[in-house]
């Protein structure tokens, strides 16, 4: 149900999305700037792309776009407020900023080289219209002007209104109607003089003024009208007439191809953006994944998880506890195939232990009397159902050197005492105060005399028995055999693991008994029968 | 979580009804894999076939009344059952299944054309089956990430050099639902250890607080050279994992890792497709977690080896790749594109010592090297449909020679032949 719900949600989301796909046509009408006329070779490079492409009529222009005009070429761009610029031949311009927010409009061009003529609609206080060159900035609030830049100088001429012309070094002059000025590459400004050099743009301005007049009139009837008028004008210029077209005038163009291209370009831009978002997301996801992989690797390194020869996972954890100041315990837990075995070793000393236990404390013989020595050792092997306890108590004894003798050793299976040996102080004689096994041991190879495997079986007077099996195996789970060559010997030294298995008639688990694995006793073969 | 999801769905649908622009994107890929692991001494080489597939879907949409805010949900899904060389010995290959689902939902707020704020909430479920006895869907290392990130993106020019800077913060809450310490399963007969004040259950669960900054710049308006310089700092406290003390017992402190990464990449685009890229990443991980190796002895601790800051490491990752678009079309109307990638990954552990073949510690610190050579050929069949062939050869070597639990020295080849669709 839950899955179905999630699937339905996604189906709904995507289907709703596609329903509104056609709405993207609005982008064309709502774009801030549109190519309103051009001639010759004019190229545009969209923000975030590498290649220049031919410009199209009614193509939206976006922030970050770069435009180049060739010889005998020009391009006109009309803005949403009916401002208009003309980029003249052999020019290179970047649309640095193009934003509209509430009542403020920001339009900034970076004129690398070439010529630009502009008629700017009167701007409000919060709005900006600037032309940047590498030497100067021309800032206006509503005027008709032209800027030209070459390698050494930037020129500005004003045909109506006034502009603020400032060098990048901070010098600033105001140029009024009918005046022009220049700023050189050293930031030196020239006093405004009457229009002379910049008069060459007068004709362009006249044409642009005419166009603006029409645009402003058509603006009230909607952008679509303006777009259709431009297409009509362009067709007329190219010798075509409206009647010659088989297609009805549509948004963007009389020619479907033009509309599709413009739409494709908008979609392409946004598509790149969403793909970039997906790529960023993938980067995040991969970064996070890397951490988990390194954590798993560390677990392998620590021997906490491993895979046996059957492809199954074994988990081993070791803990050290200090339950009281005289005691230190090791707990080794093994988990595989849904069963848990553990080994617990409790080491109890004669005195409180320091944080770092000196190595001498673990010895059995000393020349001088030791301060810290072990007095008891309790070992438990358990599969959580059955357990075997082996306990030893110690006493310090001086016989030449100081020695640690065991005074009592007991072995119990599931809390039933099976063996107990005690030492009479000062002698090495053992006394048995409970019945001993009737057969103490029965040691023989498991399969053949060549196998490095042994088992010892103890049969007790009550009829119960305990069997200990030891296997030497290589890293691939194969039983080692008696080495015959030097290579076999080396292999035995470097690639041998010890397996240990305890079986007892008293155990509830008759098959595997207790499989406690300390790290060095890595159990690669789970069931010796296999 | 459910409430959060419902609110997201509600906002999403509300927004879709009023959306003015809707841009969908969908990437699909699927391929067959062939893996080959040369045999080591005395073992037969292994090879196996597998399958991998991926899907990434997203869309961005805005509304008339909030035109500067783009709503962007994403959904990615990756599945693979490519054989992986885990720590298995005689059968070095193990079929491991991996499924990763990543959902995110958020907004991009365009404050102006050069300033954007991004906010994303994300949720991830990662399933892996690594061993034969592990059930897919309840793997030991399955994990769930939930969190968010917030990014501030600025574009500006500095002496005609376009620069894009991203400043971000990411928060991840990571849980391993199936990973609990074996200690927590101990029977009542040894329950005193479970009651010990510093024992813990959820060893892996942690939080990540990541701070990062990315700078992407073009060497000039007309330059085809770019540079990306990034720095990130991750602060990772664990919920429960206790620090191992000098005597091996568990202390009161919890594990905290601190990971810093400095990345530099220098791409060069000769065209939209062809180009090359150099890269170097330096990672420095610091931890307060230690390790006491009991050397397998339970009643004699005198041979124990205590390694402080066990997870400290330096990582150097060098990358180089070339993208080349063939000058001619082959069978289809599109030109094939070849990518050759080389990488060298060196991890030097700060305190971890290497072991010899007998399992005894050497005097030198552990160093793991990973060399990867990859070749990818991709060609479009149609505008949205392509095929790809990828071959990756990886060689691992290490001065760690004790391979009882994990393998450190091996090589591995994978070939993938697949097809992809991008809408």
mmCIF file of N, CA and C in Angstrom, chain A residues 140-198:
data_model
loop_
_atom_site.group_PDB
_atom_site.id
_atom_site.type_symbol
_atom_site.label_atom_id
_atom_site.label_comp_id
_atom_site.label_asym_id
_atom_site.label_seq_id
_atom_site.Cartn_x
_atom_site.Cartn_y
_atom_site.Cartn_z
ATOM 1 N N UNK A 140 23.933 55.846 -17.276
ATOM 2 C CA UNK A 140 22.879 56.758 -17.738
ATOM 3 C C UNK A 140 21.598 56.546 -16.947
ATOM 4 N N UNK A 141 20.727 57.537 -17.033
ATOM 5 C CA UNK A 141 19.419 57.407 -16.388
ATOM 6 C C UNK A 141 18.291 57.591 -17.403
ATOM 7 N N UNK A 142 18.642 57.643 -18.648
ATOM 8 C CA UNK A 142 17.633 57.845 -19.681
ATOM 9 C C UNK A 142 18.167 58.849 -20.684
ATOM 10 N N UNK A 143 18.606 58.341 -21.800
ATOM 11 C CA UNK A 143 19.243 59.239 -22.742
ATOM 12 C C UNK A 143 19.541 58.511 -24.040
ATOM 13 N N UNK A 144 20.090 59.267 -24.998
ATOM 14 C CA UNK A 144 20.538 58.657 -26.244
ATOM 15 C C UNK A 144 22.033 58.876 -26.339
ATOM 16 N N UNK A 145 22.755 57.792 -26.460
ATOM 17 C CA UNK A 145 24.210 57.943 -26.454
ATOM 18 C C UNK A 145 24.876 56.824 -27.242
ATOM 19 N N UNK A 146 26.166 56.984 -27.466
ATOM 20 C CA UNK A 146 26.952 55.953 -28.147
ATOM 21 C C UNK A 146 28.290 55.818 -27.431
ATOM 22 N N UNK A 147 28.790 54.591 -27.400
ATOM 23 C CA UNK A 147 30.104 54.341 -26.799
ATOM 24 C C UNK A 147 30.917 53.551 -27.807
ATOM 25 N N UNK A 148 32.188 53.934 -27.916
ATOM 26 C CA UNK A 148 33.086 53.203 -28.822
ATOM 27 C C UNK A 148 34.374 52.923 -28.071
ATOM 28 N N UNK A 149 34.878 51.724 -28.230
ATOM 29 C CA UNK A 149 36.126 51.418 -27.522
ATOM 30 C C UNK A 149 37.089 50.697 -28.463
ATOM 31 N N UNK A 150 38.335 51.130 -28.391
ATOM 32 C CA UNK A 150 39.387 50.406 -29.105
ATOM 33 C C UNK A 150 40.497 50.079 -28.113
ATOM 34 N N UNK A 151 41.626 49.669 -28.593
ATOM 35 C CA UNK A 151 42.682 49.209 -27.688
ATOM 36 C C UNK A 151 43.154 50.277 -26.725
ATOM 37 N N UNK A 152 43.120 51.548 -27.162
ATOM 38 C CA UNK A 152 43.725 52.595 -26.343
ATOM 39 C C UNK A 152 42.743 53.530 -25.661
ATOM 40 N N UNK A 153 41.569 53.721 -26.278
ATOM 41 C CA UNK A 153 40.658 54.742 -25.757
ATOM 42 C C UNK A 153 39.221 54.268 -25.730
ATOM 43 N N UNK A 154 38.456 54.928 -24.847
ATOM 44 C CA UNK A 154 37.004 54.733 -24.847
ATOM 45 C C UNK A 154 36.375 56.098 -25.128
ATOM 46 N N UNK A 155 35.436 56.135 -26.098
ATOM 47 C CA UNK A 155 34.765 57.385 -26.476
ATOM 48 C C UNK A 155 33.294 57.293 -26.103
ATOM 49 N N UNK A 156 32.716 58.429 -25.700
ATOM 50 C CA UNK A 156 31.270 58.476 -25.453
ATOM 51 C C UNK A 156 30.716 59.768 -26.016
ATOM 52 N N UNK A 157 29.575 59.638 -26.701
ATOM 53 C CA UNK A 157 28.909 60.810 -27.243
ATOM 54 C C UNK A 157 27.458 60.806 -26.827
ATOM 55 N N UNK A 158 26.917 62.009 -26.481
ATOM 56 C CA UNK A 158 25.537 62.072 -26.005
ATOM 57 C C UNK A 158 24.680 62.856 -27.004
ATOM 58 N N UNK A 159 23.545 62.239 -27.401
ATOM 59 C CA UNK A 159 22.659 62.872 -28.374
ATOM 60 C C UNK A 159 21.421 63.455 -27.716
ATOM 61 N N UNK A 160 21.112 62.927 -26.541
ATOM 62 C CA UNK A 160 20.004 63.475 -25.760
ATOM 63 C C UNK A 160 20.227 63.111 -24.296
ATOM 64 N N UNK A 161 19.804 63.955 -23.371
ATOM 65 C CA UNK A 161 20.014 63.700 -21.942
ATOM 66 C C UNK A 161 21.466 63.896 -21.566
ATOM 67 N N UNK A 162 21.941 63.194 -20.562
ATOM 68 C CA UNK A 162 23.359 63.268 -20.201
ATOM 69 C C UNK A 162 23.805 61.943 -19.591
ATOM 70 N N UNK A 163 25.116 61.746 -19.605
ATOM 71 C CA UNK A 163 25.648 60.521 -18.996
ATOM 72 C C UNK A 163 26.808 60.875 -18.075
ATOM 73 N N UNK A 164 27.067 59.930 -17.172
ATOM 74 C CA UNK A 164 28.236 60.059 -16.312
ATOM 75 C C UNK A 164 29.299 59.139 -16.861
ATOM 76 N N UNK A 165 30.425 59.710 -17.233
ATOM 77 C CA UNK A 165 31.487 58.946 -17.891
ATOM 78 C C UNK A 165 32.673 58.910 -16.940
ATOM 79 N N UNK A 166 32.999 57.733 -16.394
ATOM 80 C CA UNK A 166 34.075 57.696 -15.396
ATOM 81 C C UNK A 166 35.100 56.634 -15.752
ATOM 82 N N UNK A 167 36.341 56.950 -15.415
ATOM 83 C CA UNK A 167 37.413 55.998 -15.688
ATOM 84 C C UNK A 167 37.461 54.986 -14.558
ATOM 85 N N UNK A 168 38.098 53.844 -14.827
ATOM 86 C CA UNK A 168 38.173 52.814 -13.776
ATOM 87 C C UNK A 168 39.079 53.290 -12.644
ATOM 88 N N UNK A 169 39.839 54.364 -12.920
ATOM 89 C CA UNK A 169 40.698 54.907 -11.850
ATOM 90 C C UNK A 169 39.946 55.909 -10.983
ATOM 91 N N UNK A 170 38.706 56.163 -11.310
ATOM 92 C CA UNK A 170 37.901 57.003 -10.430
ATOM 93 C C UNK A 170 37.595 58.393 -10.972
ATOM 94 N N UNK A 171 38.330 58.865 -12.015
ATOM 95 C CA UNK A 171 38.022 60.179 -12.588
ATOM 96 C C UNK A 171 36.652 60.126 -13.251
ATOM 97 N N UNK A 172 35.895 61.175 -13.080
ATOM 98 C CA UNK A 172 34.539 61.138 -13.609
ATOM 99 C C UNK A 172 34.168 62.481 -14.241
ATOM 100 N N UNK A 173 33.486 62.416 -15.373
ATOM 101 C CA UNK A 173 32.997 63.661 -15.998
ATOM 102 C C UNK A 173 31.564 63.460 -16.431
ATOM 103 N N UNK A 174 30.856 64.580 -16.560
ATOM 104 C CA UNK A 174 29.478 64.503 -17.015
ATOM 105 C C UNK A 174 29.432 64.990 -18.453
ATOM 106 N N UNK A 175 28.817 64.231 -19.323
ATOM 107 C CA UNK A 175 28.716 64.649 -20.724
ATOM 108 C C UNK A 175 27.256 64.989 -21.009
ATOM 109 N N UNK A 176 27.060 66.191 -21.511
ATOM 110 C CA UNK A 176 25.692 66.631 -21.778
ATOM 111 C C UNK A 176 25.347 66.464 -23.249
ATOM 112 N N UNK A 177 24.106 66.739 -23.575
ATOM 113 C CA UNK A 177 23.599 66.598 -24.941
ATOM 114 C C UNK A 177 24.484 67.355 -25.941
ATOM 115 N N UNK A 178 24.816 66.723 -27.047
ATOM 116 C CA UNK A 178 25.594 67.375 -28.090
ATOM 117 C C UNK A 178 27.093 67.360 -27.832
ATOM 118 N N UNK A 179 27.544 66.689 -26.783
ATOM 119 C CA UNK A 179 28.980 66.660 -26.439
ATOM 120 C C UNK A 179 29.517 65.234 -26.517
ATOM 121 N N UNK A 180 30.834 65.178 -26.620
ATOM 122 C CA UNK A 180 31.496 63.882 -26.559
ATOM 123 C C UNK A 180 32.803 64.005 -25.791
ATOM 124 N N UNK A 181 33.329 62.861 -25.344
ATOM 125 C CA UNK A 181 34.581 62.897 -24.593
ATOM 126 C C UNK A 181 35.283 61.552 -24.755
ATOM 127 N N UNK A 182 36.518 61.501 -24.219
ATOM 128 C CA UNK A 182 37.209 60.200 -24.257
ATOM 129 C C UNK A 182 38.026 60.000 -22.989
ATOM 130 N N UNK A 183 38.272 58.726 -22.693
ATOM 131 C CA UNK A 183 39.139 58.355 -21.565
ATOM 132 C C UNK A 183 40.160 57.383 -22.109
ATOM 133 N N UNK A 184 41.440 57.677 -21.845
ATOM 134 C CA UNK A 184 42.461 56.781 -22.400
ATOM 135 C C UNK A 184 42.787 55.657 -21.418
ATOM 136 N N UNK A 185 43.705 54.783 -21.843
ATOM 137 C CA UNK A 185 43.963 53.581 -21.047
ATOM 138 C C UNK A 185 44.628 53.887 -19.709
ATOM 139 N N UNK A 186 45.191 55.102 -19.594
ATOM 140 C CA UNK A 186 45.783 55.488 -18.301
ATOM 141 C C UNK A 186 44.749 56.129 -17.379
ATOM 142 N N UNK A 187 43.503 56.197 -17.867
ATOM 143 C CA UNK A 187 42.435 56.755 -17.045
ATOM 144 C C UNK A 187 42.311 58.269 -17.169
ATOM 145 N N UNK A 188 43.055 58.856 -18.111
ATOM 146 C CA UNK A 188 43.011 60.305 -18.291
ATOM 147 C C UNK A 188 41.717 60.699 -19.024
ATOM 148 N N UNK A 189 41.012 61.674 -18.476
ATOM 149 C CA UNK A 189 39.752 62.088 -19.117
ATOM 150 C C UNK A 189 39.974 63.350 -19.954
ATOM 151 N N UNK A 190 39.189 63.478 -20.974
ATOM 152 C CA UNK A 190 39.275 64.651 -21.857
ATOM 153 C C UNK A 190 38.016 65.501 -21.623
ATOM 154 N N UNK A 191 38.191 66.805 -21.559
ATOM 155 C CA UNK A 191 37.023 67.662 -21.351
ATOM 156 C C UNK A 191 36.028 67.481 -22.495
ATOM 157 N N UNK A 192 34.717 67.477 -22.182
ATOM 158 C CA UNK A 192 33.717 67.275 -23.245
ATOM 159 C C UNK A 192 33.812 68.353 -24.331
ATOM 160 N N UNK A 193 33.682 67.931 -25.532
ATOM 161 C CA UNK A 193 33.691 68.872 -26.665
ATOM 162 C C UNK A 193 32.473 68.571 -27.537
ATOM 163 N N UNK A 194 32.217 69.394 -28.531
ATOM 164 C CA UNK A 194 31.057 69.184 -29.396
ATOM 165 C C UNK A 194 31.184 67.869 -30.160
ATOM 166 N N UNK A 195 30.012 67.261 -30.423
ATOM 167 C CA UNK A 195 30.010 65.980 -31.130
ATOM 168 C C UNK A 195 30.740 66.080 -32.460
ATOM 169 N N UNK A 196 31.637 65.183 -32.709
ATOM 170 C CA UNK A 196 32.345 65.182 -33.976
ATOM 171 C C UNK A 196 32.573 63.724 -34.406
ATOM 172 N N UNK A 197 33.430 63.053 -33.644
ATOM 173 C CA UNK A 197 33.740 61.652 -33.952
ATOM 174 C C UNK A 197 32.486 60.773 -33.871
ATOM 175 N N UNK A 198 31.642 61.061 -32.875
ATOM 176 C CA UNK A 198 30.498 60.194 -32.619
ATOM 177 C C UNK A 198 29.273 60.524 -33.485
#
